[in-house]
Amino acid sequence: MTRQDPRPLTLRDVSEASGVSEMTVSRVLRNRGDVSQATREKVLRAAKQLGYVPNKIAGALASQRVNLVAVIIPSMSNLVFPEVMTGISRTLEETDLQPVVGLTDYLPEKEEKVLYEMLSWRPSGVIIAGLEHSDAARAMLRAAGIPVVEIMDTDGTPIDSMVGISHRRAGREIGQAIVKAGHRRIGFLGTGVGLDHRARKRFEGFTEALAKGGVEVADQEFYSGGSALAKGREMTAEMMTRSPDLDFLYYSNDLIGAGGLLWMIEKGYDVPGRVGMAGFNGVRLLNGLPRKLATIDSCREEIGRRAAQIIADRLKDQGEPGEKVELAPTIDPGDTMRR
Amino acid sequence: MTRQDPRPLTLRDVSEASGVSEMTVSRVLRNRGDVSQATREKVLRAAKQLGYVPNKIAGALASQRVNLVAVIIPSMSNLVFPEVMTGISRTLEETDLQPVVGLTDYLPEKEEKVLYEMLSWRPSGVIIAGLEHSDAARAMLRAAGIPVVEIMDTDGTPIDSMVGISHRRAGREIGQAIVKAGHRRIGFLGTGVGLDHRARKRFEGFTEALAKGGVEVADQEFYSGGSALAKGREMTAEMMTRSPDLDFLYYSNDLIGAGGLLWMIEKGYDVPGRVGMAGFNGVRLLNGLPRKLATIDSCREEIGRRAAQIIADRLKDQGEPGEKVELAPTIDPGDTMRR
DNA sequence: TTGAAAGCGCTAACAC
DNA sequence: GTGTTAGCGCTTTCAA
């Protein structure tokens, strides 16, 4: 228990303390091969006694195996990726794999850097958000020779496997539903495009569906940063002042939509009678607000689970490269869309 | 660019491709020592050409240095730890250190396991939430011989350094303020104690302050799981039905408090005239709700920043072991506390 | 400025 | 069931 020497403990220390060879100690600690009960106990006692913690760096180098899965996502501060992580963790917990997270802040350069850093630890697999990556990033992923699952989005061609929803389709479906419900003066409030490809695709699908119905977006406003609920309020106030005849507001995410909804309720608008509203994501955190915003579930936790499962299977030599999973989200009209 | 061989690239490949010794290639790639411009360029070109990504496993084993900081926290799914992470990341970004996160779900056994896993990668430092750990966990942390910063809480004795607020004091201060404002029929709504030591300490400080003012908690209710906003609503409805004479509701976190506040507004209660309300954390996400709940900022991002700074300094041989930082949160009365 | 040799702490493969 | 040997891919150290 008490050691004077600050040198980290090694297998050799356990070997000497227990009088068992290093190799056998290693076997015991990894539960590998046949070791007699007596020896096992001797080793375990010595290891615990000393407070030995194995050195995975050395183990990984020797065995050429690292039980890490690199997970590369834009951010943890909105409500979407933590749920994806939950799905990944839940699934990997049943294996000996561990997720390690890298954040990109939606910046391609940062993605490239983070990917490089993570690959330098030689993970067993990669789960990465989105289908858009720099050439260098794609080259690294291909060269890594490990299973790669691109998640969230299925509108494009994956390097290897992909799991997600079609954001273009999601945008299109909500657009169709809005037009079908008879709305003609439609406002869009969302994140600035460019950084977030999925938001862009939703917007494209949305305008496309409107166009088919002979409708154009009547007003739009983009934001970045700030508290989403408060931003939603502000933007909605501005837009309804500027374009008081709007009869539908479509938000690129539930949080700003919720802010907008709170404002509309306070101002006494008849929602959805006079103005319909919808967001995107199916954020559960918002359950408990006075009214439930219409939304499309982005299947975040399931995406995480499926992606992790693909990696796990591939590492067990089950499953083929190039698996493609497109989940089908459905519209939840909540309390803010006419049916 | 195109390789048939699935074998990962090594320094030797770059060495052969560039006609420079492995040692010199290594120097170039790490920007160490003097290398002629000509050689440097040759090496860089070859490395890029091949798409070489260094193997940190091997590097770490050889150099006995790992630029990782283990961050061990209970959860990512509430609003508090993501902000702590933001502070840690911001600070570490200015160094060559990288955070790696492990989650405990507030379970001591899981904490022990996660800690063991993380320490087996021989990180350069550890940031861990809370001051309560199993004996085994404490032993591991001490034996690791690396800087350890315990965060969030300062009510206790750290293994090495600590950065946080006194939750007992925070509870006491809000309790005092409530009593001073003349409230006598006080309800408490919070997380079940036992798992979350900090929530427990706040509650203890709270009841202590009430006792000093000759007041007892008139009604209390605990919850776990579910959507916090919705839970806050439910619990508040139940409590106000059961104990209609309450004149203050204190919640152990802002989210359930916000749910409660929404319910109170809908039911037409005069807040804070007839019933005062307060939460805890200073969650910015909630800015934008109709009214602002009184709260105490838990200084999450600053805690992250300070903790990371302590690790970074110690690794540069600046700063001493055993540093203790207690931040002083202040009450924000918002719109729900009489002043 | 460059290179050669000797490990870092562990495990695969094989012997006993 | 247990031990021995030879690396894993880098970096440290020292020599040239």
PDB file of N, CA, C and O in Angstrom, chain B residues 103-159:
ATOM      1  N   LEU B 103     -17.398   8.771 -17.788  1.00  0.00           N
ATOM      2  CA  LEU B 103     -18.645   9.061 -17.073  1.00  0.00           C
ATOM      3  C   LEU B 103     -18.948   8.023 -15.996  1.00  0.00           C
ATOM      4  O   LEU B 103     -18.733   6.830 -16.191  1.00  0.00           O
ATOM      5  N   THR B 104     -19.467   8.484 -14.872  1.00  0.00           N
ATOM      6  CA  THR B 104     -19.705   7.583 -13.748  1.00  0.00           C
ATOM      7  C   THR B 104     -21.174   7.345 -13.431  1.00  0.00           C
ATOM      8  O   THR B 104     -21.486   6.467 -12.633  1.00  0.00           O
ATOM      9  N   ASP B 105     -22.081   8.153 -14.011  1.00  0.00           N
ATOM     10  CA  ASP B 105     -23.509   8.050 -13.676  1.00  0.00           C
ATOM     11  C   ASP B 105     -23.770   8.148 -12.176  1.00  0.00           C
ATOM     12  O   ASP B 105     -24.732   7.563 -11.689  1.00  0.00           O
ATOM     13  N   TYR B 106     -22.928   8.850 -11.476  1.00  0.00           N
ATOM     14  CA  TYR B 106     -23.068   9.024 -10.021  1.00  0.00           C
ATOM     15  C   TYR B 106     -22.885   7.714  -9.244  1.00  0.00           C
ATOM     16  O   TYR B 106     -23.237   7.648  -8.067  1.00  0.00           O
ATOM     17  N   LEU B 107     -22.367   6.684  -9.887  1.00  0.00           N
ATOM     18  CA  LEU B 107     -22.198   5.399  -9.208  1.00  0.00           C
ATOM     19  C   LEU B 107     -20.754   5.187  -8.781  1.00  0.00           C
ATOM     20  O   LEU B 107     -19.854   5.161  -9.626  1.00  0.00           O
ATOM     21  N   PRO B 108     -20.515   4.992  -7.493  1.00  0.00           N
ATOM     22  CA  PRO B 108     -19.144   4.794  -7.005  1.00  0.00           C
ATOM     23  C   PRO B 108     -18.427   3.633  -7.679  1.00  0.00           C
ATOM     24  O   PRO B 108     -17.244   3.736  -8.005  1.00  0.00           O
ATOM     25  N   GLU B 109     -19.137   2.527  -7.901  1.00  0.00           N
ATOM     26  CA  GLU B 109     -18.473   1.378  -8.536  1.00  0.00           C
ATOM     27  C   GLU B 109     -18.021   1.738  -9.938  1.00  0.00           C
ATOM     28  O   GLU B 109     -16.952   1.358 -10.395  1.00  0.00           O
ATOM     29  N   LYS B 110     -18.893   2.492 -10.620  1.00  0.00           N
ATOM     30  CA  LYS B 110     -18.549   2.857 -11.980  1.00  0.00           C
ATOM     31  C   LYS B 110     -17.389   3.857 -11.973  1.00  0.00           C
ATOM     32  O   LYS B 110     -16.508   3.818 -12.821  1.00  0.00           O
ATOM     33  N   GLU B 111     -17.408   4.730 -11.001  1.00  0.00           N
ATOM     34  CA  GLU B 111     -16.307   5.690 -10.892  1.00  0.00           C
ATOM     35  C   GLU B 111     -14.988   4.944 -10.753  1.00  0.00           C
ATOM     36  O   GLU B 111     -13.996   5.256 -11.411  1.00  0.00           O
ATOM     37  N   GLU B 112     -15.007   3.945  -9.902  1.00  0.00           N
ATOM     38  CA  GLU B 112     -13.793   3.185  -9.659  1.00  0.00           C
ATOM     39  C   GLU B 112     -13.304   2.510 -10.939  1.00  0.00           C
ATOM     40  O   GLU B 112     -12.120   2.554 -11.273  1.00  0.00           O
ATOM     41  N   LYS B 113     -14.243   1.938 -11.652  1.00  0.00           N
ATOM     42  CA  LYS B 113     -13.906   1.233 -12.881  1.00  0.00           C
ATOM     43  C   LYS B 113     -13.366   2.195 -13.953  1.00  0.00           C
ATOM     44  O   LYS B 113     -12.346   1.940 -14.596  1.00  0.00           O
ATOM     45  N   VAL B 114     -14.082   3.302 -14.105  1.00  0.00           N
ATOM     46  CA  VAL B 114     -13.676   4.280 -15.118  1.00  0.00           C
ATOM     47  C   VAL B 114     -12.296   4.846 -14.787  1.00  0.00           C
ATOM     48  O   VAL B 114     -11.440   5.016 -15.655  1.00  0.00           O
ATOM     49  N   LEU B 115     -12.089   5.108 -13.522  1.00  0.00           N
ATOM     50  CA  LEU B 115     -10.805   5.652 -13.084  1.00  0.00           C
ATOM     51  C   LEU B 115      -9.674   4.678 -13.409  1.00  0.00           C
ATOM     52  O   LEU B 115      -8.622   5.063 -13.937  1.00  0.00           O
ATOM     53  N   TYR B 116      -9.929   3.419 -13.108  1.00  0.00           N
ATOM     54  CA  TYR B 116      -8.946   2.368 -13.395  1.00  0.00           C
ATOM     55  C   TYR B 116      -8.622   2.337 -14.887  1.00  0.00           C
ATOM     56  O   TYR B 116      -7.464   2.332 -15.295  1.00  0.00           O
ATOM     57  N   GLU B 117      -9.667   2.354 -15.690  1.00  0.00           N
ATOM     58  CA  GLU B 117      -9.478   2.346 -17.142  1.00  0.00           C
ATOM     59  C   GLU B 117      -8.638   3.536 -17.597  1.00  0.00           C
ATOM     60  O   GLU B 117      -7.718   3.411 -18.382  1.00  0.00           O
ATOM     61  N   MET B 118      -8.998   4.688 -17.080  1.00  0.00           N
ATOM     62  CA  MET B 118      -8.320   5.902 -17.541  1.00  0.00           C
ATOM     63  C   MET B 118      -6.878   5.924 -17.073  1.00  0.00           C
ATOM     64  O   MET B 118      -5.985   6.299 -17.816  1.00  0.00           O
ATOM     65  N   LEU B 119      -6.656   5.529 -15.834  1.00  0.00           N
ATOM     66  CA  LEU B 119      -5.289   5.548 -15.321  1.00  0.00           C
ATOM     67  C   LEU B 119      -4.410   4.555 -16.060  1.00  0.00           C
ATOM     68  O   LEU B 119      -3.196   4.732 -16.139  1.00  0.00           O
ATOM     69  N   SER B 120      -5.036   3.537 -16.612  1.00  0.00           N
ATOM     70  CA  SER B 120      -4.231   2.555 -17.331  1.00  0.00           C
ATOM     71  C   SER B 120      -3.681   3.135 -18.638  1.00  0.00           C
ATOM     72  O   SER B 120      -2.810   2.547 -19.256  1.00  0.00           O
ATOM     73  N   TRP B 121      -4.169   4.286 -19.034  1.00  0.00           N
ATOM     74  CA  TRP B 121      -3.574   4.989 -20.179  1.00  0.00           C
ATOM     75  C   TRP B 121      -2.518   5.978 -19.724  1.00  0.00           C
ATOM     76  O   TRP B 121      -1.996   6.748 -20.514  1.00  0.00           O
ATOM     77  N   ARG B 122      -2.230   5.978 -18.473  1.00  0.00           N
ATOM     78  CA  ARG B 122      -1.170   6.816 -17.913  1.00  0.00           C
ATOM     79  C   ARG B 122      -1.294   8.290 -18.297  1.00  0.00           C
ATOM     80  O   ARG B 122      -0.383   8.872 -18.892  1.00  0.00           O
ATOM     81  N   PRO B 123      -2.447   8.897 -17.975  1.00  0.00           N
ATOM     82  CA  PRO B 123      -2.630  10.311 -18.306  1.00  0.00           C
ATOM     83  C   PRO B 123      -1.681  11.185 -17.476  1.00  0.00           C
ATOM     84  O   PRO B 123      -1.134  10.722 -16.477  1.00  0.00           O
ATOM     85  N   SER B 124      -1.532  12.430 -17.921  1.00  0.00           N
ATOM     86  CA  SER B 124      -0.632  13.355 -17.215  1.00  0.00           C
ATOM     87  C   SER B 124      -1.288  13.988 -16.004  1.00  0.00           C
ATOM     88  O   SER B 124      -0.601  14.583 -15.173  1.00  0.00           O
ATOM     89  N   GLY B 125      -2.606  13.918 -15.934  1.00  0.00           N
ATOM     90  CA  GLY B 125      -3.308  14.510 -14.800  1.00  0.00           C
ATOM     91  C   GLY B 125      -4.740  14.015 -14.752  1.00  0.00           C
ATOM     92  O   GLY B 125      -5.229  13.421 -15.721  1.00  0.00           O
ATOM     93  N   VAL B 126      -5.400  14.241 -13.637  1.00  0.00           N
ATOM     94  CA  VAL B 126      -6.801  13.829 -13.476  1.00  0.00           C
ATOM     95  C   VAL B 126      -7.620  14.980 -12.921  1.00  0.00           C
ATOM     96  O   VAL B 126      -7.214  15.645 -11.974  1.00  0.00           O
ATOM     97  N   ILE B 127      -8.765  15.219 -13.546  1.00  0.00           N
ATOM     98  CA  ILE B 127      -9.765  16.136 -12.991  1.00  0.00           C
ATOM     99  C   ILE B 127     -10.980  15.276 -12.694  1.00  0.00           C
ATOM    100  O   ILE B 127     -11.485  14.592 -13.586  1.00  0.00           O
ATOM    101  N   ILE B 128     -11.413  15.277 -11.458  1.00  0.00           N
ATOM    102  CA  ILE B 128     -12.503  14.371 -11.089  1.00  0.00           C
ATOM    103  C   ILE B 128     -13.537  15.111 -10.256  1.00  0.00           C
ATOM    104  O   ILE B 128     -13.199  15.921  -9.400  1.00  0.00           O
ATOM    105  N   ALA B 129     -14.814  14.862 -10.562  1.00  0.00           N
ATOM    106  CA  ALA B 129     -15.891  15.574  -9.869  1.00  0.00           C
ATOM    107  C   ALA B 129     -16.083  15.024  -8.464  1.00  0.00           C
ATOM    108  O   ALA B 129     -16.099  13.815  -8.262  1.00  0.00           O
ATOM    109  N   GLY B 130     -16.220  15.925  -7.517  1.00  0.00           N
ATOM    110  CA  GLY B 130     -16.571  15.524  -6.164  1.00  0.00           C
ATOM    111  C   GLY B 130     -15.389  15.176  -5.285  1.00  0.00           C
ATOM    112  O   GLY B 130     -14.256  15.010  -5.752  1.00  0.00           O
ATOM    113  N   LEU B 131     -15.669  15.086  -4.017  1.00  0.00           N
ATOM    114  CA  LEU B 131     -14.637  14.782  -3.020  1.00  0.00           C
ATOM    115  C   LEU B 131     -14.861  13.410  -2.409  1.00  0.00           C
ATOM    116  O   LEU B 131     -14.046  12.932  -1.643  1.00  0.00           O
ATOM    117  N   GLU B 132     -15.987  12.783  -2.755  1.00  0.00           N
ATOM    118  CA  GLU B 132     -16.310  11.481  -2.187  1.00  0.00           C
ATOM    119  C   GLU B 132     -15.932  10.387  -3.174  1.00  0.00           C
ATOM    120  O   GLU B 132     -16.482  10.318  -4.272  1.00  0.00           O
ATOM    121  N   HIS B 133     -14.989   9.550  -2.774  1.00  0.00           N
ATOM    122  CA  HIS B 133     -14.580   8.442  -3.636  1.00  0.00           C
ATOM    123  C   HIS B 133     -14.339   7.215  -2.763  1.00  0.00           C
ATOM    124  O   HIS B 133     -14.068   7.345  -1.575  1.00  0.00           O
ATOM    125  N   SER B 134     -14.397   6.052  -3.379  1.00  0.00           N
ATOM    126  CA  SER B 134     -14.125   4.825  -2.628  1.00  0.00           C
ATOM    127  C   SER B 134     -12.663   4.815  -2.193  1.00  0.00           C
ATOM    128  O   SER B 134     -11.824   5.513  -2.759  1.00  0.00           O
ATOM    129  N   ASP B 135     -12.358   4.016  -1.185  1.00  0.00           N
ATOM    130  CA  ASP B 135     -10.975   3.908  -0.731  1.00  0.00           C
ATOM    131  C   ASP B 135     -10.062   3.489  -1.869  1.00  0.00           C
ATOM    132  O   ASP B 135      -8.963   4.018  -2.032  1.00  0.00           O
ATOM    133  N   ALA B 136     -10.539   2.537  -2.666  1.00  0.00           N
ATOM    134  CA  ALA B 136      -9.720   2.055  -3.785  1.00  0.00           C
ATOM    135  C   ALA B 136      -9.433   3.181  -4.761  1.00  0.00           C
ATOM    136  O   ALA B 136      -8.304   3.338  -5.248  1.00  0.00           O
ATOM    137  N   ALA B 137     -10.451   3.995  -5.029  1.00  0.00           N
ATOM    138  CA  ALA B 137     -10.276   5.106  -5.967  1.00  0.00           C
ATOM    139  C   ALA B 137      -9.252   6.099  -5.422  1.00  0.00           C
ATOM    140  O   ALA B 137      -8.351   6.550  -6.144  1.00  0.00           O
ATOM    141  N   ARG B 138      -9.380   6.426  -4.164  1.00  0.00           N
ATOM    142  CA  ARG B 138      -8.420   7.350  -3.560  1.00  0.00           C
ATOM    143  C   ARG B 138      -7.012   6.783  -3.626  1.00  0.00           C
ATOM    144  O   ARG B 138      -6.061   7.497  -3.921  1.00  0.00           O
ATOM    145  N   ALA B 139      -6.892   5.497  -3.350  1.00  0.00           N
ATOM    146  CA  ALA B 139      -5.569   4.858  -3.388  1.00  0.00           C
ATOM    147  C   ALA B 139      -4.976   4.947  -4.793  1.00  0.00           C
ATOM    148  O   ALA B 139      -3.809   5.299  -4.969  1.00  0.00           O
ATOM    149  N   MET B 140      -5.812   4.675  -5.790  1.00  0.00           N
ATOM    150  CA  MET B 140      -5.323   4.745  -7.177  1.00  0.00           C
ATOM    151  C   MET B 140      -4.845   6.148  -7.513  1.00  0.00           C
ATOM    152  O   MET B 140      -3.795   6.332  -8.120  1.00  0.00           O
ATOM    153  N   LEU B 141      -5.649   7.126  -7.103  1.00  0.00           N
ATOM    154  CA  LEU B 141      -5.312   8.509  -7.431  1.00  0.00           C
ATOM    155  C   LEU B 141      -4.000   8.914  -6.771  1.00  0.00           C
ATOM    156  O   LEU B 141      -3.156   9.563  -7.378  1.00  0.00           O
ATOM    157  N   ARG B 142      -3.840   8.505  -5.548  1.00  0.00           N
ATOM    158  CA  ARG B 142      -2.598   8.853  -4.850  1.00  0.00           C
ATOM    159  C   ARG B 142      -1.415   8.138  -5.479  1.00  0.00           C
ATOM    160  O   ARG B 142      -0.367   8.735  -5.705  1.00  0.00           O
ATOM    161  N   ALA B 143      -1.623   6.865  -5.800  1.00  0.00           N
ATOM    162  CA  ALA B 143      -0.522   6.059  -6.328  1.00  0.00           C
ATOM    163  C   ALA B 143      -0.120   6.468  -7.742  1.00  0.00           C
ATOM    164  O   ALA B 143       0.988   6.191  -8.180  1.00  0.00           O
ATOM    165  N   ALA B 144      -1.031   7.146  -8.442  1.00  0.00           N
ATOM    166  CA  ALA B 144      -0.750   7.483  -9.840  1.00  0.00           C
ATOM    167  C   ALA B 144       0.419   8.451  -9.958  1.00  0.00           C
ATOM    168  O   ALA B 144       1.098   8.506 -10.991  1.00  0.00           O
ATOM    169  N   GLY B 145       0.662   9.205  -8.918  1.00  0.00           N
ATOM    170  CA  GLY B 145       1.796  10.125  -8.955  1.00  0.00           C
ATOM    171  C   GLY B 145       1.638  11.247  -9.959  1.00  0.00           C
ATOM    172  O   GLY B 145       2.612  11.724 -10.529  1.00  0.00           O
ATOM    173  N   ILE B 146       0.397  11.648 -10.224  1.00  0.00           N
ATOM    174  CA  ILE B 146       0.141  12.744 -11.162  1.00  0.00           C
ATOM    175  C   ILE B 146      -0.751  13.767 -10.483  1.00  0.00           C
ATOM    176  O   ILE B 146      -1.408  13.453  -9.494  1.00  0.00           O
ATOM    177  N   PRO B 147      -0.786  15.009 -10.994  1.00  0.00           N
ATOM    178  CA  PRO B 147      -1.668  15.995 -10.384  1.00  0.00           C
ATOM    179  C   PRO B 147      -3.130  15.579 -10.461  1.00  0.00           C
ATOM    180  O   PRO B 147      -3.585  15.106 -11.499  1.00  0.00           O
ATOM    181  N   VAL B 148      -3.836  15.739  -9.359  1.00  0.00           N
ATOM    182  CA  VAL B 148      -5.254  15.394  -9.280  1.00  0.00           C
ATOM    183  C   VAL B 148      -6.018  16.618  -8.790  1.00  0.00           C
ATOM    184  O   VAL B 148      -5.657  17.197  -7.767  1.00  0.00           O
ATOM    185  N   VAL B 149      -7.040  17.031  -9.532  1.00  0.00           N
ATOM    186  CA  VAL B 149      -7.877  18.141  -9.081  1.00  0.00           C
ATOM    187  C   VAL B 149      -9.307  17.641  -8.915  1.00  0.00           C
ATOM    188  O   VAL B 149      -9.921  17.165  -9.864  1.00  0.00           O
ATOM    189  N   GLU B 150      -9.820  17.740  -7.713  1.00  0.00           N
ATOM    190  CA  GLU B 150     -11.221  17.392  -7.460  1.00  0.00           C
ATOM    191  C   GLU B 150     -12.044  18.663  -7.617  1.00  0.00           C
ATOM    192  O   GLU B 150     -11.707  19.703  -7.059  1.00  0.00           O
ATOM    193  N   ILE B 151     -13.118  18.565  -8.394  1.00  0.00           N
ATOM    194  CA  ILE B 151     -13.860  19.782  -8.732  1.00  0.00           C
ATOM    195  C   ILE B 151     -15.298  19.780  -8.249  1.00  0.00           C
ATOM    196  O   ILE B 151     -15.815  18.773  -7.813  1.00  0.00           O
ATOM    197  N   MET B 152     -15.930  20.918  -8.375  1.00  0.00           N
ATOM    198  CA  MET B 152     -17.338  21.203  -8.058  1.00  0.00           C
ATOM    199  C   MET B 152     -17.529  21.590  -6.595  1.00  0.00           C
ATOM    200  O   MET B 152     -18.226  22.542  -6.303  1.00  0.00           O
ATOM    201  N   ASP B 153     -16.918  20.840  -5.702  1.00  0.00           N
ATOM    202  CA  ASP B 153     -17.278  20.889  -4.298  1.00  0.00           C
ATOM    203  C   ASP B 153     -16.037  21.201  -3.457  1.00  0.00           C
ATOM    204  O   ASP B 153     -14.954  20.705  -3.738  1.00  0.00           O
ATOM    205  N   THR B 154     -16.220  22.036  -2.436  1.00  0.00           N
ATOM    206  CA  THR B 154     -15.084  22.281  -1.541  1.00  0.00           C
ATOM    207  C   THR B 154     -15.381  21.879  -0.100  1.00  0.00           C
ATOM    208  O   THR B 154     -14.585  22.176   0.788  1.00  0.00           O
ATOM    209  N   ASP B 155     -16.515  21.211   0.104  1.00  0.00           N
ATOM    210  CA  ASP B 155     -16.850  20.796   1.469  1.00  0.00           C
ATOM    211  C   ASP B 155     -16.222  19.448   1.801  1.00  0.00           C
ATOM    212  O   ASP B 155     -16.908  18.426   1.842  1.00  0.00           O
ATOM    213  N   GLY B 156     -14.934  19.464   2.063  1.00  0.00           N
ATOM    214  CA  GLY B 156     -14.260  18.214   2.371  1.00  0.00           C
ATOM    215  C   GLY B 156     -12.778  18.351   2.135  1.00  0.00           C
ATOM    216  O   GLY B 156     -12.279  19.444   1.854  1.00  0.00           O
ATOM    217  N   THR B 157     -12.070  17.235   2.238  1.00  0.00           N
ATOM    218  CA  THR B 157     -10.613  17.261   2.116  1.00  0.00           C
ATOM    219  C   THR B 157     -10.199  16.608   0.804  1.00  0.00           C
ATOM    220  O   THR B 157     -10.517  15.446   0.573  1.00  0.00           O
ATOM    221  N   PRO B 158      -9.492  17.340  -0.022  1.00  0.00           N
ATOM    222  CA  PRO B 158      -9.098  16.777  -1.310  1.00  0.00           C
ATOM    223  C   PRO B 158      -7.888  15.863  -1.188  1.00  0.00           C
ATOM    224  O   PRO B 158      -7.116  15.972  -0.240  1.00  0.00           O
ATOM    225  N   ILE B 159      -7.735  15.008  -2.158  1.00  0.00           N
ATOM    226  CA  ILE B 159      -6.558  14.149  -2.239  1.00  0.00           C
ATOM    227  C   ILE B 159      -5.342  15.004  -2.561  1.00  0.00           C
ATOM    228  O   ILE B 159      -4.264  14.803  -2.021  1.00  0.00           O
TER     229      ILE B 159
END
